[in-house]
Amino acid sequence: MSIMSNAKRALAIAAAAATLLSMAACGSSNAASGKSDSSGAASSGKIEVVASINQWGSVAEDLGGSNVEVTNIMTKTNVEAHDYEPTSQDVAKFGTAKVAVANGADYDPATKAAQPTKATLVTAAETAGIKEGDNPHVWFSAKVRSNTADAITAAYQKADPSHKDDYAKLNKEWHAKEDQLESKIKETSAKTEGLPYAATESVAWYLADDLKMTDATPKGYAQASANESEPTPADIKDFQDTLKAGFIKMFVFNSQEANSTIDQITGAAKDANVPIVELAEQMPKQYTNLLDWMSALVDQFAAAVK
């Protein structure tokens, strides 16, 4: 996970919030240009929806169908939401939306930038009681996905009661797909239950937990990663030695965070013939749907079991 100073993040969030309040006072997020980002959605009668990251944006689209127009703030898979500083344009989009969807758990600064708006704000982490300081990669959790979907549907029905039945139908269809995914997870867990794995980051921890796997990442390295600090040479050696010893049966790493330290550990996993699962923190471009991405990842975990 990339490290960004708390002071820098605080200044970015404060600046975004201040910009939003200034825009609200002027009465229009684009008053200076005479153009409104919401004009298209408003003229078509659609709900304008803004999502901080594309994986939650895909869920918002699935649940809204032709009745919503969704804009994703974070669209680049090579940029971390941890480090992203919302621009005045981003804040303006939150300022005009009727529904905003954020991840929360201090993952996306856009969460705080959205709070002063009049939009109904759905914060994924909060739907399962996950808060700042907890693992923020909540889209990997079946419980959070399900809870967030229901919260988004409720927000749509509140904003657009005339299409309440449409949203209920779309919600049912979405849950049918989520149920299929959870059935696959349950089936795969018959092979992965209790399997010790190690990870360079806890990105996929919720998915591994749903698969009933055991996190055996060496303690020193895991603590350094959780604290967003650099592991010590001793931590790195311990990780390498643990992999060489053969106790770890699967190695998971985030391809967005490749660096010399991770290269050393990945090399040790390869030398020890430990199956490797490579994944990204943001939804890769080849997927337009969160559930399809999660299903593909479950297949990767299943294939990595010896």
Short mmCIF file of C-alpha atoms in Angstrom, two decimals, residues 103 105 125 128-131 133-145 185 197 202-213 215 294 301:
data_model
loop_
_atom_site.label_atom_id
_atom_site.label_comp_id
_atom_site.label_asym_id
_atom_site.label_seq_id
_atom_site.Cartn_x
_atom_site.Cartn_y
_atom_site.Cartn_z
CA ASN A 103 -16.05 2.80 -0.01
CA ALA A 105 -12.95 2.95 6.12
CA ALA A 125 -17.79 -0.17 4.84
CA ALA A 128 -21.12 -3.90 7.82
CA GLY A 129 -19.82 -1.84 10.74
CA ILE A 130 -16.32 -1.59 9.29
CA LYS A 131 -14.61 1.63 10.35
CA GLY A 133 -8.45 1.47 11.04
CA ASP A 134 -10.08 -1.74 9.81
CA ASN A 135 -9.15 -3.43 6.55
CA PRO A 136 -10.68 -1.09 3.93
CA HIS A 137 -10.75 -3.46 0.93
CA VAL A 138 -14.36 -4.31 1.65
CA TRP A 139 -15.54 -5.10 -1.89
CA PHE A 140 -13.85 -8.49 -1.44
CA SER A 141 -16.39 -9.30 1.30
CA ALA A 142 -19.63 -11.10 0.40
CA LYS A 143 -21.40 -9.53 3.37
CA VAL A 144 -20.38 -5.99 2.43
CA ARG A 145 -21.29 -6.47 -1.23
CA ILE A 185 -17.02 -19.50 -2.92
CA TYR A 197 -1.45 -18.46 2.82
CA SER A 202 -4.09 -7.69 3.19
CA VAL A 203 -5.89 -6.58 0.03
CA ALA A 204 -7.80 -9.84 -0.52
CA TRP A 205 -8.15 -10.72 3.17
CA TYR A 206 -11.97 -10.67 3.11
CA LEU A 207 -12.13 -13.01 0.12
CA ALA A 208 -9.58 -15.37 1.68
CA ASP A 209 -11.64 -15.30 4.87
CA ASP A 210 -14.82 -16.16 2.93
CA LEU A 211 -12.82 -19.05 1.45
CA LYS A 212 -11.98 -20.08 5.04
CA MET A 213 -8.25 -19.83 4.46
CA ASP A 215 -3.59 -16.02 7.07
CA MET A 294 -14.71 -11.64 -7.92
CA PHE A 301 -7.59 -19.22 -5.82
#
